[in-house]
CSV table of C-alpha atoms and ligand atoms in Angstrom, one decimal:
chain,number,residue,atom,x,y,z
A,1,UNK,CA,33.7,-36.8,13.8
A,2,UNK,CA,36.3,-38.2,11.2
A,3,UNK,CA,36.0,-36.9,7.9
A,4,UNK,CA,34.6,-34.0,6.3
A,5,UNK,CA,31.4,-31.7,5.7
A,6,UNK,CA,29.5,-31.7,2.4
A,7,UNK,CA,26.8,-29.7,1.6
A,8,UNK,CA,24.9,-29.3,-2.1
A,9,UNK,CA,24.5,-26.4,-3.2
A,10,UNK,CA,21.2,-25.6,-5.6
A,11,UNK,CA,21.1,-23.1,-7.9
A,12,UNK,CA,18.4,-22.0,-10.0
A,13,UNK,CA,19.5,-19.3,-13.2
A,14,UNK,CA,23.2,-19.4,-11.3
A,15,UNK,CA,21.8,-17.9,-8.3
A,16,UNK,CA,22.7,-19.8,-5.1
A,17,UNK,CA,19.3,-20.6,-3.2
A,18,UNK,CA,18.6,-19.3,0.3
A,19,UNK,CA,18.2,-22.8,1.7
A,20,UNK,CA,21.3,-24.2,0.6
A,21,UNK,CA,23.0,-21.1,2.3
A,22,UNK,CA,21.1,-22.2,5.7
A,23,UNK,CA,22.5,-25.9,5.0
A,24,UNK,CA,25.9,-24.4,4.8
A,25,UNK,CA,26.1,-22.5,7.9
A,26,UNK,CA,24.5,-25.3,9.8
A,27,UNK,CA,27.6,-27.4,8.1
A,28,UNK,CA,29.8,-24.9,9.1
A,29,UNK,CA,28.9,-25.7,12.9
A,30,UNK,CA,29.2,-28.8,12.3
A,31,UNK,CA,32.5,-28.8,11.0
A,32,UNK,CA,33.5,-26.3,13.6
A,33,UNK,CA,32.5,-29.0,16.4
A,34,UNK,CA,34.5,-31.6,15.0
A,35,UNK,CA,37.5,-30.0,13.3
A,36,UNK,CA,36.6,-30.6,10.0
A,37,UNK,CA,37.2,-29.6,6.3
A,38,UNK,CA,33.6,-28.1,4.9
A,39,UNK,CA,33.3,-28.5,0.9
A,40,UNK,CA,30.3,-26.8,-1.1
A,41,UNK,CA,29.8,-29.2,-4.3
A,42,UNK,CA,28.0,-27.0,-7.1
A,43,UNK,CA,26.7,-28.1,-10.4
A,44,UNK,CA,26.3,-26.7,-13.8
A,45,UNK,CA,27.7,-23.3,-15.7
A,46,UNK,CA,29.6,-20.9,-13.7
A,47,UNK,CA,29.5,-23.2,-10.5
A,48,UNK,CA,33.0,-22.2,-9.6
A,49,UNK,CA,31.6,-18.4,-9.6
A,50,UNK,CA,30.0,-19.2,-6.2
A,51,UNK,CA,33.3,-19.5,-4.6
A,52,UNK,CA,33.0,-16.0,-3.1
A,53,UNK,CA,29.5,-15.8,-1.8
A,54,UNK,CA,30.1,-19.5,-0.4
A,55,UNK,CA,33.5,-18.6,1.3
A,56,UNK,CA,32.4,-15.8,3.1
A,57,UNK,CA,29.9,-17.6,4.9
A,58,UNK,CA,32.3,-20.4,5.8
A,59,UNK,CA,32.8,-23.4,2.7
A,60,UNK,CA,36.3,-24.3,2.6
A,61,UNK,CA,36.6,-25.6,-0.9
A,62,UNK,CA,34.0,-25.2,-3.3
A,63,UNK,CA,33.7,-28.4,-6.0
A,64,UNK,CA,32.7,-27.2,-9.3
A,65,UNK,CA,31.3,-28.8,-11.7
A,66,UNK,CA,30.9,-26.7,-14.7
A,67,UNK,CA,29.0,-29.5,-17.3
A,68,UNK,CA,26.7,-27.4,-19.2
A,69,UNK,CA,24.1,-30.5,-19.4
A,70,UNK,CA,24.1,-30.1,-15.8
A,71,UNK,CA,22.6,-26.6,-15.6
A,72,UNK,CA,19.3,-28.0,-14.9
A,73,UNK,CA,18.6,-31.0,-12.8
A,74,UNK,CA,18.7,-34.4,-13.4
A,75,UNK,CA,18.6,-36.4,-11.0
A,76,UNK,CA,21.3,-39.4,-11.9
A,77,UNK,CA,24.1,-37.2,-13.0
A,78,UNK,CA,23.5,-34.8,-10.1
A,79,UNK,CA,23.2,-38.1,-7.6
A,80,UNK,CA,26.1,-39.6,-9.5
A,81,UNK,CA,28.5,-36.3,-9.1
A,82,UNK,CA,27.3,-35.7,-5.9
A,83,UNK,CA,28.4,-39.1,-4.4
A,84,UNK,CA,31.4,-38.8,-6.4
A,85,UNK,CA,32.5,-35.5,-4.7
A,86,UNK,CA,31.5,-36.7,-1.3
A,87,UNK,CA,33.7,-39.9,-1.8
A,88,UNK,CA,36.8,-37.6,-3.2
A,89,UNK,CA,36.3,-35.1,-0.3
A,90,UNK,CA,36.1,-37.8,2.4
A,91,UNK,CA,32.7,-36.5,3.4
A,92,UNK,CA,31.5,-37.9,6.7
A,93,UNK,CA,28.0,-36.1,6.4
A,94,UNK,CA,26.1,-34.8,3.1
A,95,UNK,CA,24.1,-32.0,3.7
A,96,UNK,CA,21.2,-31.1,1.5
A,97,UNK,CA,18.2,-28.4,2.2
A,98,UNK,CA,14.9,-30.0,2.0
A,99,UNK,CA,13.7,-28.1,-1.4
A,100,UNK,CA,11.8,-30.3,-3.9
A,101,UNK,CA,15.1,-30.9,-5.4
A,102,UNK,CA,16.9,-32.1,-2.4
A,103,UNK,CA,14.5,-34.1,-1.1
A,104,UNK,CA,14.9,-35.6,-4.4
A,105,UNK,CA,18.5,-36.2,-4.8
A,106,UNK,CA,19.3,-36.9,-1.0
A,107,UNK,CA,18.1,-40.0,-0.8
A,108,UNK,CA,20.2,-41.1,-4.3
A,109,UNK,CA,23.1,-40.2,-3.2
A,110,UNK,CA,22.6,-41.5,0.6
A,111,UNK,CA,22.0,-45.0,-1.7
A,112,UNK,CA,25.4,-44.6,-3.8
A,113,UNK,CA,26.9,-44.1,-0.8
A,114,UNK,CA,25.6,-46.4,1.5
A,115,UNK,CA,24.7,-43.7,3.7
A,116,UNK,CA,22.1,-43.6,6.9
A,117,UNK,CA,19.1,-40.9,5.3
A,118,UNK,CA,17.5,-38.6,7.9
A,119,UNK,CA,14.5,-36.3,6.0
A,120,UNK,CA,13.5,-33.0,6.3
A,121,UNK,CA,15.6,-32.0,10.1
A,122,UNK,CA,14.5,-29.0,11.8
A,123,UNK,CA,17.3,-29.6,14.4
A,124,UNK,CA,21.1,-31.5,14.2
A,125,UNK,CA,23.6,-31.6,16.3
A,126,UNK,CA,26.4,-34.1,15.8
A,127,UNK,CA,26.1,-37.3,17.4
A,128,UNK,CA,28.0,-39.0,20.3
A,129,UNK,CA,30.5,-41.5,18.2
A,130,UNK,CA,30.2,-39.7,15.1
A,131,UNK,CA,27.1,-39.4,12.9
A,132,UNK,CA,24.6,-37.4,13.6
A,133,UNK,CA,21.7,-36.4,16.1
A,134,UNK,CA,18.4,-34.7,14.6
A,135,UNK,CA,14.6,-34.0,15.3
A,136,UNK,CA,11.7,-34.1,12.7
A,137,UNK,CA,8.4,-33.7,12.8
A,138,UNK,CA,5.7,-37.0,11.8
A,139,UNK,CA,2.4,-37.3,11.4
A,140,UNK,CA,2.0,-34.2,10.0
A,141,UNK,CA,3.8,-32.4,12.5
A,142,UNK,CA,1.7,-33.5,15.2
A,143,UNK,CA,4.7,-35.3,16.9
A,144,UNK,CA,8.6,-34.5,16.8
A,145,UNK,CA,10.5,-37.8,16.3
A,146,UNK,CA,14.4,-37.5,17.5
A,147,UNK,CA,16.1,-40.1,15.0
A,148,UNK,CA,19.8,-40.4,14.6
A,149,UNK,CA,22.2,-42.2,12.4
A,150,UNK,CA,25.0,-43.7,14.3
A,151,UNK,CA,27.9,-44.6,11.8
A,152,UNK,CA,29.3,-42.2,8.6
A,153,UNK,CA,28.7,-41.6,6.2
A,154,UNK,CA,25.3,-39.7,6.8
A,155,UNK,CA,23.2,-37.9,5.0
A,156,UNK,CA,20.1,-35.4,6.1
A,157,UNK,CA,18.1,-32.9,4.2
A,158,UNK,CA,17.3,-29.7,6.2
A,159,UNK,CA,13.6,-28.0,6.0
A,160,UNK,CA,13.6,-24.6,4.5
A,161,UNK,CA,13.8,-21.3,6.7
A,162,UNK,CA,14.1,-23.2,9.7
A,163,UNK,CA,17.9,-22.6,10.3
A,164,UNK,CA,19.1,-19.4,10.2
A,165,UNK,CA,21.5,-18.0,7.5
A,166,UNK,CA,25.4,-17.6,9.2
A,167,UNK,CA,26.8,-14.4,8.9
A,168,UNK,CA,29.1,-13.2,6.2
A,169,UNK,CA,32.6,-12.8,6.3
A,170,UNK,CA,33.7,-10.5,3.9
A,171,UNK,CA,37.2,-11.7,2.4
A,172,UNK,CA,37.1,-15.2,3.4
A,173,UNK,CA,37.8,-17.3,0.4
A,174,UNK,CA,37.0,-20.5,-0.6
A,175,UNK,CA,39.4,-22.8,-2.9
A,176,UNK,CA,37.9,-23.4,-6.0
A,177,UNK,CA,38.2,-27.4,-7.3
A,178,UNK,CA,37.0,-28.8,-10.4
A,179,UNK,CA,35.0,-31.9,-10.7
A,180,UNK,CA,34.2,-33.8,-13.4
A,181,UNK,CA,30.3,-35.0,-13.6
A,182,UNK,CA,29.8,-38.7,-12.0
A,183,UNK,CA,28.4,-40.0,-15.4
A,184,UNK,CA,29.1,-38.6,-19.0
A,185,UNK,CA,26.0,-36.5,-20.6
A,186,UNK,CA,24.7,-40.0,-23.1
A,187,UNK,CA,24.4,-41.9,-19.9
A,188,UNK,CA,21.6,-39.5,-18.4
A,189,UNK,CA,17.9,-40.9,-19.4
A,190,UNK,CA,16.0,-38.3,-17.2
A,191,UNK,CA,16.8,-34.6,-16.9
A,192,UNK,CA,14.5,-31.4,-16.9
A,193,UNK,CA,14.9,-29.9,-19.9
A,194,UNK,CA,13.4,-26.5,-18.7
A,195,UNK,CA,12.1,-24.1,-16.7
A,196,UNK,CA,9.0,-22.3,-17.2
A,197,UNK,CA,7.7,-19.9,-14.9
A,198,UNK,CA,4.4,-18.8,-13.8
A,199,UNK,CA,3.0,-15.9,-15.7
A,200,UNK,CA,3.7,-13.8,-12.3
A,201,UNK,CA,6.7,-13.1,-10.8
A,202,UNK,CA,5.6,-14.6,-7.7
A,203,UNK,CA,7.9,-15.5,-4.9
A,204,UNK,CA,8.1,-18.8,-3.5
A,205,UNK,CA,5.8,-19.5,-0.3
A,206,UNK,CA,8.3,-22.5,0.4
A,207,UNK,CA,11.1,-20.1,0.2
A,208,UNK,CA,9.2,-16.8,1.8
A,209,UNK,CA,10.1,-15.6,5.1
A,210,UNK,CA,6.5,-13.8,5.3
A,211,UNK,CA,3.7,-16.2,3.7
A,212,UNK,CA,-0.3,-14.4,3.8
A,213,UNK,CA,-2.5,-17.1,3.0
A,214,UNK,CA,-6.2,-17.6,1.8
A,215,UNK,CA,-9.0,-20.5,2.6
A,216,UNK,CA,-12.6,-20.9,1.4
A,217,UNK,CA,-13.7,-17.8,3.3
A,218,UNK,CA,-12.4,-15.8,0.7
A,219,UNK,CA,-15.6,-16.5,-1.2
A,220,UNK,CA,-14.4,-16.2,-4.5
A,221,UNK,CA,-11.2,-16.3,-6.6
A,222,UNK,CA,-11.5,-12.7,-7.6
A,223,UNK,CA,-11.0,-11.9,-3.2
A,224,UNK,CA,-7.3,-13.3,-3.7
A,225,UNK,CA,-7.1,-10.0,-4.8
A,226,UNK,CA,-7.2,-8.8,-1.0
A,227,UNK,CA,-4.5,-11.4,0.1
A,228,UNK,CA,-2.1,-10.2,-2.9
A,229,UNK,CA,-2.5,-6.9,-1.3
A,230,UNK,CA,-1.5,-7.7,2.2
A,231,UNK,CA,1.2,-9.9,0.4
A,232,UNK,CA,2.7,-7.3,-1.5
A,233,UNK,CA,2.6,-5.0,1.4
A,234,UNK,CA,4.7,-7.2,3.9
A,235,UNK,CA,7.0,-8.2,1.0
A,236,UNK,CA,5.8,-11.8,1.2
A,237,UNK,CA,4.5,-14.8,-0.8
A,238,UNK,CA,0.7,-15.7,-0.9
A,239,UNK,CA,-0.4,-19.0,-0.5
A,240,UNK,CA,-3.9,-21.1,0.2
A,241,UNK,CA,-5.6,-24.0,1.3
A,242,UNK,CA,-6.5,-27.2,-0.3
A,243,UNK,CA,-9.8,-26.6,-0.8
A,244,UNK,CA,-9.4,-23.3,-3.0
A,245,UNK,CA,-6.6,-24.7,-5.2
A,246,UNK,CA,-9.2,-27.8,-5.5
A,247,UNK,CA,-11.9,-25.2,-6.6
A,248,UNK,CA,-9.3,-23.7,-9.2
A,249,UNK,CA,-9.0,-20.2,-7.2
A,250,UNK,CA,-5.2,-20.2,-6.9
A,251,UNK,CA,-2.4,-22.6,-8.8
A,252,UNK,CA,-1.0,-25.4,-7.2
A,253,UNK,CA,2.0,-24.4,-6.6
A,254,UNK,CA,0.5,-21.9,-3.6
A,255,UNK,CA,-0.8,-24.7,-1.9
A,256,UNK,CA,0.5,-25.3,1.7
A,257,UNK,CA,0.1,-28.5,3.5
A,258,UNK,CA,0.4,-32.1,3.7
A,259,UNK,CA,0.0,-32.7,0.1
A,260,UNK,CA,1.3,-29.0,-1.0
A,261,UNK,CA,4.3,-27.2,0.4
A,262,UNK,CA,5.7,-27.4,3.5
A,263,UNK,CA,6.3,-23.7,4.7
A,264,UNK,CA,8.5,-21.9,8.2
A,265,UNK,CA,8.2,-18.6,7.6
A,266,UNK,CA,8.8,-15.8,10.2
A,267,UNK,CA,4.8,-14.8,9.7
A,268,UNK,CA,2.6,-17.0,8.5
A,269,UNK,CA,-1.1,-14.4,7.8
A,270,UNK,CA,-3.6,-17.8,8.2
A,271,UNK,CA,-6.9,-15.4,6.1
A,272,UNK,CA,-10.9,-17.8,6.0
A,273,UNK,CA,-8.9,-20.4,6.9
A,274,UNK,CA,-10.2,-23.4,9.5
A,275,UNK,CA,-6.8,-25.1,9.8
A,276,UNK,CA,-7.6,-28.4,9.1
A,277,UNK,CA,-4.9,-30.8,10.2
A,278,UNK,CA,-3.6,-31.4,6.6
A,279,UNK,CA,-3.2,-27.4,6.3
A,280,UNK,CA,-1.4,-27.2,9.6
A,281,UNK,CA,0.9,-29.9,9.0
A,282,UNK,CA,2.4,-27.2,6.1
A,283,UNK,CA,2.5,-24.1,8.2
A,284,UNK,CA,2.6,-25.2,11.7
A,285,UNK,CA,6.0,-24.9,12.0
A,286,UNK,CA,6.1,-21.1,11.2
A,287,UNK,CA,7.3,-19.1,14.2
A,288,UNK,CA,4.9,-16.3,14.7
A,289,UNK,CA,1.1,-17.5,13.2
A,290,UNK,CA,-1.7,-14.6,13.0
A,291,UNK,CA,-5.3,-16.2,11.8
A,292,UNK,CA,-8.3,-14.0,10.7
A,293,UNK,CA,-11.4,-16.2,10.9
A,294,UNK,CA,-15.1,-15.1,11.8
A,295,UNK,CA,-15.3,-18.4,13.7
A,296,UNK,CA,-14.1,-18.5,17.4
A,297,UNK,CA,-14.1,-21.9,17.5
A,298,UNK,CA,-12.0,-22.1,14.7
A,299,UNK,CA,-8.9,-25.2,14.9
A,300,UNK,CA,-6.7,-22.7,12.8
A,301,UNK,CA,-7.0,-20.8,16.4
A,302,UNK,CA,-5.1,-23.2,18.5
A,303,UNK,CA,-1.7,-22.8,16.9
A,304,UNK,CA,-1.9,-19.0,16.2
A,305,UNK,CA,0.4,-16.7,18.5
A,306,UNK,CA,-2.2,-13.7,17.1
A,307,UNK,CA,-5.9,-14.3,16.7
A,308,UNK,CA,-8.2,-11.9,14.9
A,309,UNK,CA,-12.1,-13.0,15.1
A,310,UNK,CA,-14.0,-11.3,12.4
A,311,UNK,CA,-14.6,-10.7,9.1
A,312,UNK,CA,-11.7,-11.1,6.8
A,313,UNK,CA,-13.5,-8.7,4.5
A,314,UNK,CA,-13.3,-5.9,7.3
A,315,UNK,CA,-10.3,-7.0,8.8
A,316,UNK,CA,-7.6,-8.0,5.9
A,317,UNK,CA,-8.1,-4.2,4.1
A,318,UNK,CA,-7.4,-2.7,7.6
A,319,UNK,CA,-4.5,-4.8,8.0
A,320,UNK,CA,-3.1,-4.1,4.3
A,321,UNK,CA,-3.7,-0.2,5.1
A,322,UNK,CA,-1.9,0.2,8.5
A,323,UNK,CA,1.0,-2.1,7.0
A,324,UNK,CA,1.2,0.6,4.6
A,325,UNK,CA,1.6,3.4,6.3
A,326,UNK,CA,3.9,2.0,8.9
A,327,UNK,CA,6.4,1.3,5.6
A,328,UNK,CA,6.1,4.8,4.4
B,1,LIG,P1,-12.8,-24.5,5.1
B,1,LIG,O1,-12.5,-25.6,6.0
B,1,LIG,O2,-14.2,-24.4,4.4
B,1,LIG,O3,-12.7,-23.2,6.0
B,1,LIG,C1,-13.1,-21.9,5.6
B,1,LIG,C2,-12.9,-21.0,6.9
B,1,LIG,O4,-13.2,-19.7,6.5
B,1,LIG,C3,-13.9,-21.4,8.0
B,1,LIG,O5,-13.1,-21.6,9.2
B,1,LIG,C4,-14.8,-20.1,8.2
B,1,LIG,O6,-15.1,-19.8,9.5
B,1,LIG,C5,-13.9,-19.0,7.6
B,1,LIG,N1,-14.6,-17.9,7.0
B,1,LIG,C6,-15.7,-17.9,6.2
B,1,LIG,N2,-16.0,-16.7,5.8
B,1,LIG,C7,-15.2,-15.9,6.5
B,1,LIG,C8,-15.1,-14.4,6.5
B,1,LIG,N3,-15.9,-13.6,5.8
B,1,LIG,N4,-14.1,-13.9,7.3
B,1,LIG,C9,-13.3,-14.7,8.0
B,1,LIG,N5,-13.3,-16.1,8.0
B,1,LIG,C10,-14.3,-16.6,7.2
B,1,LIG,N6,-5.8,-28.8,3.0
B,1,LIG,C11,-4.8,-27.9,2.8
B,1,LIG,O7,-5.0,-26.7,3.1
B,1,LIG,N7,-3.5,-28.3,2.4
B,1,LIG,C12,-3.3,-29.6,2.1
B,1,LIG,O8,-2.1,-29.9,1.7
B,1,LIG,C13,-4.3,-30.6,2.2
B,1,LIG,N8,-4.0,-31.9,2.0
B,1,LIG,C14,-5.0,-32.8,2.2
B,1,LIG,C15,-4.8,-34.2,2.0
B,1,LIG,C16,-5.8,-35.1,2.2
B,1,LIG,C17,-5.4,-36.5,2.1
B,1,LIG,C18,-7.0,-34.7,2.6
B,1,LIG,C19,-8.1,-35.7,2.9
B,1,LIG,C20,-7.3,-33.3,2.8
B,1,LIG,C21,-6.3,-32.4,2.6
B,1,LIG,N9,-6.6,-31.0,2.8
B,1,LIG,C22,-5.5,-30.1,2.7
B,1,LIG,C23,-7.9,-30.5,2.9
B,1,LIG,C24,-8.3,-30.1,4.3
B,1,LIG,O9,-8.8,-31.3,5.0
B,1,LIG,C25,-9.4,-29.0,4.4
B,1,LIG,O10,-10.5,-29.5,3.6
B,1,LIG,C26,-8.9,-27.7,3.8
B,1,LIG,O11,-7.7,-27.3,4.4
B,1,LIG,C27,-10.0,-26.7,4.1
B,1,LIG,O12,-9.7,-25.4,3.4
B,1,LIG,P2,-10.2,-24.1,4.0
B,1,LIG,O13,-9.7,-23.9,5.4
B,1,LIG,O14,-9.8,-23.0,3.1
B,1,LIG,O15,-11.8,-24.2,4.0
């Protein structure tokens, strides 16, 4: 490969998300393979303070940009600075992870830079005359397509918690190098101008490495009650179906599937679920699957590695109490 490894790194508050960090190591491979330079570009206030954290796990240089209208997103001056970076750093390959804001700026900056776009990879591997090689699942995940981009420069998003995080190196350093931002602040039409969280502080089910999920055999929206329980217990994030976030059960943001959040945890708890295809195209990918369903026959079934028939009502307090003890 000729030319060097970039990989965006999203913050949210300052903190460095857990994605980004599995984009990097994958770049680090990559720059291993082909003797390249890896650069970590960060945006907004105290960007250059990631320096540490990203040198011990392999960035090179880290490209700060420390524009204070940059602290939160928006999406031409991070596309613009982005490209900008990837241009000054000679990047052959722009890596991004597949978060909501990746998968929003990727695509910009693959368009600035004339750039081949692969989507959401759950494997890459460098490719024969440069470029890049990668898998991705279609149709809902019902299919794997192997797609590759043939020239540089190339850019791919990579789906959360599919790629593992590299290991530290404690000491290494990366070289810090400010950036300026791509366009000045009066030039930027759209930006988000904040945050607000939900009233609990939930963790992310896109972001979760243990997800415990609930379906319409819950009954009722007060039973979520049960699945926060068995959450809280494995330390992970609870999500649902469609059909309860439809019937106003649960928020949105829980939702996991085609037209909610794609998830890969380590455990994914499927609880009154059916596993309709649109639910399994969020949470098929997850390496270990239990599902609790009174239904034998239910689809939800034929992807789990564990499956529990019987009454989630019996079953999920059970599950929540020997979890317990185990961690005591
Ligand atoms: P149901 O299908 O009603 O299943 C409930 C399950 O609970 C059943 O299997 C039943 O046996 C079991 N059950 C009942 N009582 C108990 C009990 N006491 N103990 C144990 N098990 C019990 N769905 C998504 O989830 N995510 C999406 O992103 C999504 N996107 C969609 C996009 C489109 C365009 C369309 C058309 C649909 C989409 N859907 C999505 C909806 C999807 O098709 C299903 O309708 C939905 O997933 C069903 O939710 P469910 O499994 O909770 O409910």
């Amino acid at each position: 490969m000729t030319g060097n490894i970039l990989v965006f790194i999203e913050r949210r508050e300052g903190d460095v998300k857990r994605p980004a960090l599995e984009a990097l190591s994958v770049a680090r491979r990559l720059a291993e393979a082909g003797g390249a330079r890896l650069d970590a570009v960060a945006l907004g206030s105290g960007a250059a303070e990631t320096a540490g954290k990203l040198g011990a796990l392999g960035a090179d240089r880290v490209l700060a940009c420390e524009a204070g209208f940059l602290d939160l997103y928006a999406p031409e001056a991070y596309a613009a600075t982005v490209a900008a970076a990837a241009k000054s750093a000679d990047a052959a390959v722009v890596l991004a992870a597949a978060t909501s804001m990746g998968r929003d700026l990727a695509p910009r900056v693959a368009a600035k830079l004339g750039a081949g776009m692969l989507s959401e990879v759950v494997e890459l591997e460098p490719g024969a005359n440069g470029g890049l090689v990668a898998k991705r699942p279609v149709y809902s995940g019902k299919a794997v397509a192997r797609v590759s981009i043939a020239g540089t420069p190339a850019v791919a998003t990579l789906r959360p918690n599919v790629f593992p995080m590299g290991e530290e190196q404690p000491g290494r350093a990366a070289e810090v190098v400010e950036i300026e931002p791509g366009i000045p602040e009066d030039r930027v039409r759209a930006r988000v101008v904040r945050l607000e969280k939900a009233a609990e502080q939930e963790l992310d089910v896109a972001e979760a490495s243990i997800v415990v999920s609930g379906g319409r055999g819950l009954k009722g929206p007060e039973n979520f009650a049960l699945i926060r329980e068995l959450a809280s217990a494995l330390g992970g994030a609870v999500g649902a179906s469609r059909a309860v976030v439809d019937a106003g059960w649960i928020a949105h943001a829980h939702q996991v599937g085609q037209t909610g959040k794609v998830v890969s945890p380590d455990l994914y708890v499927a609880c009154g679920i059916s596993g309709a295809i649109q639910h399994l195209a969020g949470m098929s990918s997850s390496k270990v699957i239990v599902a609790i369903n009174k239904d034998p026959e239910a689809p939800i079934f034929k992807v789990a590695s564990y499956g529990i028939v019987g009454d989630l009502f019996d079953v999920v307090p059970k599950l929540t109490e020997e979890v317990r003890k185990l961690k005591a």
